[in-house]
Short mmCIF file of C-alpha atoms in Angstrom, two decimals:
data_model
loop_
_atom_site.label_atom_id
_atom_site.label_comp_id
_atom_site.label_asym_id
_atom_site.label_seq_id
_atom_site.Cartn_x
_atom_site.Cartn_y
_atom_site.Cartn_z
CA MET H 1272 -4.15 -3.47 22.90
CA HIS H 1273 -6.78 -3.19 25.96
CA SER H 1274 -7.98 0.07 26.84
CA ALA H 1275 -9.47 1.11 30.38
CA LEU H 1276 -11.54 -1.76 31.71
CA SER H 1277 -15.56 -0.74 32.85
CA ARG H 1278 -16.07 -2.07 36.19
CA ARG H 1279 -18.65 -4.68 34.41
CA GLN H 1280 -15.57 -6.03 33.21
CA TRP H 1281 -13.54 -6.61 36.03
CA ALA H 1282 -16.28 -8.13 37.77
CA PHE H 1283 -16.50 -10.84 34.47
CA ASP H 1284 -12.88 -11.42 34.81
CA LEU H 1285 -12.74 -11.42 39.00
CA PHE H 1286 -15.96 -14.26 38.83
CA LEU H 1287 -14.41 -16.22 35.38
CA ALA H 1288 -11.11 -16.69 37.81
CA VAL H 1289 -13.04 -18.07 40.92
CA VAL H 1290 -15.36 -20.10 39.11
CA ALA H 1291 -12.29 -21.91 37.69
CA ALA H 1292 -10.36 -22.14 40.81
CA ALA H 1293 -13.26 -23.88 42.00
CA ALA H 1294 -14.24 -26.05 39.45
CA ALA H 1295 -10.33 -26.88 39.48
CA ILE H 1296 -10.37 -27.91 43.05
CA ALA H 1297 -13.67 -29.71 43.41
CA GLN H 1298 -12.56 -31.52 40.42
CA LEU H 1299 -9.25 -32.46 42.37
CA VAL H 1300 -11.06 -33.61 45.56
CA ILE H 1301 -14.38 -35.77 43.98
CA PRO H 1302 -13.20 -38.92 42.71
CA ASN H 1303 -14.04 -38.96 38.53
CA ASN H 1304 -11.86 -40.14 35.87
CA ASP H 1305 -11.75 -37.45 33.50
CA GLY H 1306 -8.07 -36.75 34.13
CA TYR H 1307 -4.38 -37.76 35.03
CA PHE H 1308 -4.55 -37.67 38.45
CA GLY H 1309 -0.87 -37.87 40.70
CA GLY H 1310 1.46 -35.92 43.35
CA PRO H 1311 0.09 -34.81 46.23
CA MET H 1312 -3.20 -32.71 46.81
CA TRP H 1313 -1.47 -29.65 47.90
CA LEU H 1314 0.90 -29.41 45.51
CA ASN H 1315 -2.16 -29.96 42.90
CA VAL H 1316 -3.93 -27.40 44.63
CA VAL H 1317 -1.49 -24.55 44.46
CA VAL H 1318 -0.74 -25.65 41.06
CA SER H 1319 -4.95 -25.66 39.54
CA LEU H 1320 -5.08 -21.78 41.95
CA LEU H 1321 -1.60 -20.72 39.90
CA ARG H 1322 -3.53 -21.84 36.20
CA THR H 1323 -7.10 -20.27 37.38
CA VAL H 1324 -6.50 -16.74 40.03
CA PRO H 1325 -4.16 -15.35 37.11
CA LEU H 1326 -7.12 -14.87 34.85
CA ALA H 1327 -8.34 -12.26 36.78
CA ALA H 1328 -6.16 -10.25 34.70
CA ARG H 1329 -5.79 -11.89 31.59
CA ARG H 1330 -7.30 -8.52 29.49
CA VAL H 1331 -4.49 -5.85 31.91
CA TRP H 1332 -1.75 -8.61 31.55
CA PRO H 1333 -2.66 -10.88 28.70
CA VAL H 1334 0.96 -12.39 27.67
CA PRO H 1335 2.13 -12.58 31.44
CA VAL H 1336 -0.69 -14.07 32.62
CA ALA H 1337 -0.33 -16.74 29.55
CA VAL H 1338 3.23 -17.41 30.78
CA VAL H 1339 2.16 -17.80 34.49
CA VAL H 1340 -0.74 -20.09 33.64
CA PHE H 1341 1.75 -22.27 31.10
CA GLY H 1342 4.75 -21.66 33.42
CA SER H 1343 3.41 -23.35 36.60
CA ASP H 1344 2.36 -26.33 34.56
CA ILE H 1345 5.83 -26.82 32.53
CA LEU H 1346 8.26 -25.94 36.07
CA THR H 1347 6.16 -28.62 37.74
CA SER H 1348 5.78 -31.34 35.21
CA LEU H 1349 9.84 -30.75 34.68
CA CYS H 1350 10.32 -31.65 38.53
CA VAL H 1351 7.24 -34.48 40.27
CA PRO H 1352 4.46 -35.95 38.70
CA HIS H 1353 1.48 -33.77 39.31
CA THR H 1354 -2.18 -33.65 38.09
CA SER H 1355 -3.66 -33.30 34.77
CA THR H 1356 -7.49 -32.64 34.30
CA PHE H 1357 -10.08 -30.62 31.65
CA TRP H 1358 -11.78 -28.22 34.29
CA GLY H 1359 -8.32 -27.78 36.52
CA THR H 1360 -5.73 -27.68 33.44
CA VAL H 1361 -7.21 -27.67 29.57
CA LEU H 1362 -9.46 -25.08 30.39
CA PRO H 1363 -7.47 -22.38 32.33
CA MET H 1364 -5.01 -22.64 29.09
CA ALA H 1365 -7.32 -22.57 26.88
CA THR H 1366 -8.74 -19.31 28.45
CA ALA H 1367 -5.11 -18.26 28.59
CA THR H 1368 -4.09 -18.74 25.08
CA TYR H 1369 -7.21 -16.60 23.61
CA SER H 1370 -7.00 -13.24 26.31
CA ALA H 1371 -3.52 -13.37 25.00
CA ALA H 1372 -4.17 -13.20 21.39
CA ARG H 1373 -7.65 -10.91 21.77
CA TRP H 1374 -6.03 -8.79 24.36
CA SER H 1375 -2.18 -8.22 22.70
CA ASP H 1376 -0.60 -7.21 19.17
CA MET H 1377 0.78 -10.17 17.23
CA ARG H 1378 4.00 -9.89 17.96
CA ARG H 1379 3.55 -10.25 21.73
CA SER H 1380 1.21 -12.92 21.24
CA LEU H 1381 3.17 -15.11 19.14
CA LEU H 1382 5.44 -15.50 22.05
CA VAL H 1383 2.70 -17.76 23.80
CA LEU H 1384 2.01 -20.14 21.06
CA PRO H 1385 4.75 -22.79 21.89
CA LEU H 1386 3.50 -22.91 25.49
CA PRO H 1387 0.53 -25.84 24.82
CA VAL H 1388 3.26 -27.72 22.73
CA ALA H 1389 5.96 -27.63 26.06
CA ALA H 1390 3.36 -28.36 28.29
CA PHE H 1391 1.59 -31.02 27.14
CA ALA H 1392 5.02 -31.96 25.37
CA LEU H 1393 6.37 -32.37 29.58
CA TYR H 1394 3.65 -33.53 31.47
CA PRO H 1395 5.00 -37.38 30.31
CA ILE H 1396 8.21 -37.09 32.17
CA HIS H 1397 6.85 -38.40 35.55
CA MET H 1398 3.08 -38.86 33.97
CA ARG H 1399 3.95 -42.80 32.41
CA SER H 1400 0.34 -42.66 32.00
CA PHE H 1401 0.18 -39.78 29.93
CA GLY H 1402 1.86 -39.63 26.46
CA GLY H 1403 0.21 -40.82 23.63
CA TRP H 1404 -0.07 -38.70 20.06
CA GLU H 1405 -4.06 -38.75 21.30
CA ASP H 1406 -3.11 -37.47 24.48
CA ILE H 1407 -1.24 -34.45 23.29
CA LEU H 1408 -3.66 -33.66 19.75
CA PHE H 1409 -6.56 -33.25 22.09
CA PRO H 1410 -5.59 -29.98 24.02
CA LEU H 1411 -3.63 -28.97 21.18
CA MET H 1412 -6.51 -29.37 19.30
CA ILE H 1413 -8.21 -27.21 22.10
CA LEU H 1414 -5.68 -24.24 22.09
CA TRP H 1415 -4.53 -23.41 19.00
CA PRO H 1416 -7.91 -22.81 17.65
CA THR H 1417 -8.72 -20.67 20.77
CA PHE H 1418 -5.81 -18.75 19.76
CA ILE H 1419 -6.74 -18.51 16.18
CA ALA H 1420 -10.61 -17.56 17.33
CA GLY H 1421 -9.08 -14.40 20.19
CA TYR H 1422 -6.21 -13.25 17.40
CA LEU H 1423 -8.91 -12.64 14.18
CA ILE H 1424 -12.14 -10.77 17.02
CA ASN H 1425 -8.86 -8.46 17.65
CA ARG H 1426 -8.22 -7.95 14.25
CA LEU H 1427 -11.91 -7.80 13.41
CA LEU H 1428 -12.38 -4.88 15.96
CA GLN H 1429 -9.67 -3.53 15.23
CA GLN H 1430 -10.40 -2.67 11.58
CA ARG H 1431 -13.75 -1.43 12.88
CA HIS H 1432 -11.88 0.93 14.95
CA ASP H 1433 -9.95 1.93 12.14
CA LEU H 1434 -12.91 2.42 10.17
CA LYS H 1435 -14.29 4.77 12.53
CA GLU H 1436 -11.47 6.66 13.35
CA ALA H 1437 -11.04 7.35 9.42
CA LEU H 1438 -15.27 7.99 8.77
CA ARG H 1439 -14.13 10.52 11.75
CA GLN H 1440 -11.74 12.28 10.31
CA LEU H 1441 -13.44 12.25 6.99
CA ALA H 1442 -16.06 13.65 8.57
CA GLU H 1443 -14.09 16.34 9.89
CA GLN H 1444 -12.46 17.15 6.93
CA ARG H 1445 -16.03 17.19 4.89
CA ASP H 1446 -17.54 19.80 7.13
CA GLU H 1447 -13.36 21.57 7.07
CA HIS H 1448 -14.27 22.04 3.69
CA SER H 1449 -17.77 22.67 3.54
CA ARG H 1450 -16.39 25.22 5.92
CA HIS H 1451 -14.18 26.55 3.30
CA VAL H 1452 -16.35 26.04 0.51
CA LEU H 1453 -18.99 28.63 2.08
CA LEU H 1454 -16.51 31.15 3.31
CA GLU H 1455 -15.16 31.54 -0.24
CA GLU H 1456 -18.98 31.57 -2.38
CA ARG H 1457 -20.00 34.36 0.20
CA THR H 1458 -16.53 35.78 -0.63
CA ARG H 1459 -17.64 35.70 -4.31
CA ILE H 1460 -20.54 36.82 -3.87
CA ALA H 1461 -19.85 39.96 -1.30
CA ARG H 1462 -17.38 41.01 -4.57
CA GLU H 1463 -20.22 40.39 -6.94
CA MET H 1464 -22.68 42.36 -4.46
CA HIS H 1465 -20.09 45.05 -4.23
CA ASP H 1466 -20.72 45.97 -8.02
CA VAL H 1467 -23.94 45.75 -8.09
CA LEU H 1468 -24.35 47.75 -5.29
CA ALA H 1469 -21.39 50.07 -5.89
CA HIS H 1470 -22.54 50.93 -9.59
CA GLY H 1471 -26.39 51.67 -8.22
CA VAL H 1472 -24.82 53.79 -5.26
CA THR H 1473 -22.69 55.22 -7.93
CA VAL H 1474 -25.24 56.51 -10.61
CA MET H 1475 -27.01 57.74 -7.73
CA VAL H 1476 -24.13 59.76 -6.34
CA VAL H 1477 -23.88 60.93 -10.65
CA GLN H 1478 -27.80 62.15 -10.69
CA THR H 1479 -27.96 63.81 -7.30
CA GLY H 1480 -25.08 66.19 -8.02
CA ALA H 1481 -26.93 67.00 -11.80
CA ALA H 1482 -29.60 67.52 -9.91
CA ARG H 1483 -27.96 69.77 -6.91
CA MET H 1484 -26.01 71.79 -10.43
CA GLU H 1485 -30.06 72.42 -12.26
CA LEU H 1486 -30.88 74.09 -8.76
CA ASP H 1487 -31.61 77.57 -8.23
CA GLU H 1488 -29.24 79.61 -5.86
CA SER H 1489 -32.15 80.61 -3.45
CA ALA H 1490 -33.04 76.11 -3.47
CA THR H 1491 -30.21 76.56 -0.39
CA ALA H 1492 -32.14 74.17 1.66
CA ALA H 1493 -32.65 71.58 -1.27
CA ARG H 1494 -29.03 72.41 -2.01
CA GLU H 1495 -28.06 71.01 0.87
CA SER H 1496 -29.89 67.71 1.17
CA LEU H 1497 -28.70 66.86 -2.36
CA LEU H 1498 -24.96 67.39 -0.65
CA ALA H 1499 -25.87 65.30 1.91
CA VAL H 1500 -27.07 62.39 0.12
CA GLU H 1501 -24.14 62.94 -2.36
CA ALA H 1502 -21.52 62.67 0.52
CA THR H 1503 -23.74 59.80 2.17
CA GLY H 1504 -23.20 58.27 -1.36
CA ARG H 1505 -19.64 58.58 -1.32
CA GLN H 1506 -19.18 57.36 1.92
CA VAL H 1507 -21.52 54.44 1.48
CA ILE H 1508 -19.01 53.29 -1.91
CA GLY H 1509 -16.16 53.64 0.30
CA GLU H 1510 -17.55 51.94 2.74
CA LEU H 1511 -18.03 48.80 0.91
CA ARG H 1512 -14.44 49.17 -0.42
CA ARG H 1513 -13.58 48.58 2.52
CA THR H 1514 -15.13 45.64 3.20
CA LEU H 1515 -14.73 44.16 0.11
CA SER H 1516 -10.84 44.38 1.06
CA LEU H 1517 -11.52 42.58 4.44
CA LEU H 1518 -13.86 39.83 2.74
CA ARG H 1519 -10.99 38.52 0.16
CA LEU H 1520 -10.00 35.29 0.45
CA GLY H 1521 -7.04 35.60 -2.71
CA ASP H 1522 -5.79 37.01 -6.47
CA ASP H 1523 -7.94 34.16 -7.52
CA LEU H 1524 -11.54 36.75 -7.66
CA PRO H 1525 -12.79 37.66 -10.42
CA PRO H 1526 -11.60 41.97 -11.18
CA SER H 1527 -14.05 43.97 -9.87
CA GLY H 1528 -15.08 47.24 -12.30
CA HIS H 1529 -17.01 44.75 -14.94
CA PRO H 1530 -20.79 45.36 -15.05
CA SER H 1531 -22.54 42.12 -13.35
CA PRO H 1532 -24.09 39.36 -15.81
CA GLY H 1533 -27.76 39.12 -15.77
CA LEU H 1534 -30.89 38.13 -17.65
CA ALA H 1535 -29.60 39.69 -20.62
CA ASP H 1536 -26.37 37.74 -20.74
CA LEU H 1537 -28.27 33.60 -20.34
CA PRO H 1538 -28.85 33.52 -24.25
CA GLU H 1539 -24.61 34.36 -24.35
CA LEU H 1540 -24.40 31.71 -21.57
CA ALA H 1541 -26.70 29.24 -23.52
CA GLU H 1542 -24.41 29.60 -26.54
CA SER H 1543 -21.73 28.69 -24.58
CA MET H 1544 -22.73 26.02 -22.98
CA ARG H 1545 -24.59 24.27 -26.85
CA LYS H 1546 -20.62 25.11 -28.02
CA ALA H 1547 -19.66 22.47 -24.93
CA GLY H 1548 -21.86 19.61 -26.24
CA LEU H 1549 -25.63 20.86 -24.35
CA THR H 1550 -28.21 20.90 -25.79
CA VAL H 1551 -30.08 24.11 -24.43
CA ASP H 1552 -33.94 25.01 -24.44
CA LEU H 1553 -33.71 29.21 -23.54
CA HIS H 1554 -37.24 30.31 -22.21
CA VAL H 1555 -36.66 33.58 -21.29
CA PRO H 1556 -39.67 36.67 -21.33
CA GLY H 1557 -39.38 39.56 -22.58
CA GLN H 1558 -40.05 42.10 -19.69
CA VAL H 1559 -38.73 41.17 -16.28
CA GLU H 1560 -38.84 43.70 -13.64
CA ALA H 1561 -36.06 42.55 -11.29
CA ASP H 1562 -33.25 44.26 -9.59
CA PRO H 1563 -29.37 43.40 -10.65
CA GLY H 1564 -29.02 41.09 -7.85
CA ARG H 1565 -31.62 38.77 -8.19
CA GLU H 1566 -30.60 38.73 -11.53
CA LEU H 1567 -27.38 38.16 -10.99
CA ALA H 1568 -28.57 35.17 -8.37
CA VAL H 1569 -30.79 34.21 -11.39
CA TYR H 1570 -27.57 33.78 -14.06
CA ARG H 1571 -25.09 32.06 -11.33
CA VAL H 1572 -28.08 29.42 -10.27
CA VAL H 1573 -28.34 28.62 -14.36
CA GLN H 1574 -24.55 29.05 -14.83
CA GLU H 1575 -24.23 26.33 -12.50
CA ALA H 1576 -27.09 23.76 -13.33
CA LEU H 1577 -25.57 23.79 -16.95
CA THR H 1578 -22.39 23.01 -15.56
CA ASN H 1579 -23.11 20.17 -13.16
CA SER H 1580 -24.89 18.65 -16.79
CA LEU H 1581 -22.52 18.87 -18.44
CA ARG H 1582 -20.29 17.06 -16.08
CA HIS H 1583 -23.00 14.43 -14.96
CA ALA H 1584 -25.09 14.13 -17.74
CA GLY H 1585 -22.93 14.76 -21.05
CA ARG H 1586 -24.23 15.63 -23.76
CA THR H 1587 -27.79 16.10 -22.66
CA ARG H 1588 -30.96 18.17 -23.54
CA VAL H 1589 -30.91 20.77 -20.74
CA ARG H 1590 -34.37 22.80 -20.39
CA VAL H 1591 -34.13 26.71 -18.71
CA ARG H 1592 -37.49 28.15 -18.11
CA VAL H 1593 -37.30 31.85 -16.65
CA THR H 1594 -40.66 33.16 -15.23
CA ALA H 1595 -41.38 36.63 -12.84
CA ASP H 1596 -45.46 36.08 -12.40
CA PRO H 1597 -46.17 36.24 -9.84
CA HIS H 1598 -42.85 36.44 -8.58
CA LEU H 1599 -39.59 35.19 -10.31
CA GLU H 1600 -38.61 32.04 -10.44
CA VAL H 1601 -36.11 29.41 -13.08
CA GLU H 1602 -36.14 26.01 -13.50
CA VAL H 1603 -33.41 24.07 -15.02
CA SER H 1604 -33.88 20.46 -15.46
CA ASP H 1605 -31.63 17.71 -17.75
CA THR H 1606 -32.87 14.60 -19.83
CA GLY H 1607 -29.89 12.14 -17.77
CA PRO H 1608 -29.39 9.92 -18.73
CA ARG H 1609 -27.23 10.07 -15.22
CA HIS H 1610 -24.61 8.04 -14.14
CA ARG H 1611 -25.25 5.71 -10.80
CA ASP H 1612 -23.11 7.74 -8.41
CA ASP H 1613 -24.56 10.98 -9.89
CA ARG H 1614 -27.25 11.58 -7.26
CA GLY H 1615 -24.80 11.40 -4.68
CA SER H 1616 -21.99 13.43 -6.47
CA ARG H 1617 -24.57 16.36 -7.69
CA LEU H 1618 -26.02 16.50 -3.97
CA GLY H 1619 -22.43 15.84 -2.09
CA GLY H 1620 -19.92 18.72 -1.55
CA GLY H 1621 -19.07 21.19 -4.05
CA HIS H 1622 -19.06 24.07 -4.59
CA GLY H 1623 -21.95 24.58 -7.16
CA LEU H 1624 -24.82 23.74 -4.69
CA ILE H 1625 -23.46 25.73 -2.20
CA GLY H 1626 -23.77 28.42 -3.93
CA MET H 1627 -26.56 28.22 -5.35
CA LYS H 1628 -28.11 27.80 -1.90
CA GLU H 1629 -26.80 30.77 -0.71
CA ARG H 1630 -27.50 33.26 -3.15
CA VAL H 1631 -31.24 32.21 -3.44
CA THR H 1632 -31.34 32.22 0.55
CA MET H 1633 -29.76 35.16 0.50
CA TYR H 1634 -32.60 36.86 -0.85
CA GLY H 1635 -35.30 35.35 1.32
CA GLY H 1636 -35.85 32.58 -1.72
CA ARG H 1637 -35.91 28.75 -2.33
CA LEU H 1638 -33.53 26.02 -3.34
CA LEU H 1639 -34.94 22.60 -5.00
CA ALA H 1640 -32.59 20.06 -6.35
CA GLU H 1641 -32.78 16.87 -7.34
CA PRO H 1642 -33.39 13.55 -9.01
CA ARG H 1643 -36.73 13.39 -11.28
CA GLY H 1644 -36.91 10.61 -13.64
CA SER H 1645 -34.04 9.82 -15.03
CA GLY H 1646 -32.31 13.59 -15.25
CA PHE H 1647 -31.85 15.91 -12.53
CA VAL H 1648 -33.33 19.27 -11.77
CA VAL H 1649 -33.14 22.69 -9.55
CA HIS H 1650 -35.72 24.81 -8.84
CA ALA H 1651 -35.01 28.42 -7.65
CA ALA H 1652 -38.13 31.05 -6.10
CA PHE H 1653 -37.02 34.69 -5.29
CA PRO H 1654 -39.95 35.97 -3.46
CA PRO H 1655 -41.37 39.56 -4.80
CA VAL H 1656 -40.16 42.84 -4.37
CA GLU H 1657 -42.07 44.66 -1.18
CA ARG H 1658 -42.46 48.08 -3.12
CA VAL H 1659 -41.67 51.55 -1.45
CA ARG H 1660 -44.64 53.46 -1.01
#
């Protein structure tokens, strides 16, 4: 149960053993009435050292140290009378009992529990002055509580260690999940951007080809330029498809070739959410000048925000407002009520907010998603498109 000890821990245990040994020998030498005295002085000094010096290794070998501390006393009690004092007997035994429970596993530490009973039950064999119930119960009332205290501290610290390890693993899993979600969402965005770009480039290629066919036979330079534009466009489409094939995560992605949704599809989206139980108030200006990519980003932000409102707030009222002056913005706000843990669940992990942020950030915009009043608001703002003059 112990780990590598620091120098400070080694120094403390060595200091404890030296002080305990000095106190035990001092109590033998200085006349006093605190204990039961008998046997030769040299034997009492040796036994006192056997009880105290091993305490220096109490964290490294907690159970063997306890066996040595109690065993030296038990073996001596079986053979000859010897002195038993508080500083030289009870205190080292209490330290050894606590250390066995604190620094070893429960099964091994239980081997130490009968030793105090044996030590004080056998001591009266050659020390007739010791042996009343109060003489045996007093040290046991000190030693057993120290064992319980060591065991409880051991369990509490082990549980704290296990909890920290579980939290560390949970954080790693959360980070791994976030990376996976981010990669998956970026792949979906890449697929949709492929549709947008491929559509636009295809139109350019077709129009270029049509313009080339309308040119006069004498316009050789212009025809060559248009041929170059047309060839480049077809090459770009091929590169887009090859790049997309590298990004695909699996066959669960939506099939390519379908037109990407935009602002014109928001009423249909709102109607589908109304059928699911939301009360959706949709405000979209009639004329909005936005490229297909930004329209797709706005559509996905609204779609995910409405889904979150339905999931977390239930049948509530949601207000969707799209503005285009001076730049494209969208705000989706619901009125709740939310469950107590909604704030954590909405702002935590998952595909929704990660996907929104990726789409908005891709165009240099900013996303705000936070509780407001009793509800929740999602606001996305896109910078204006720089016009080529």
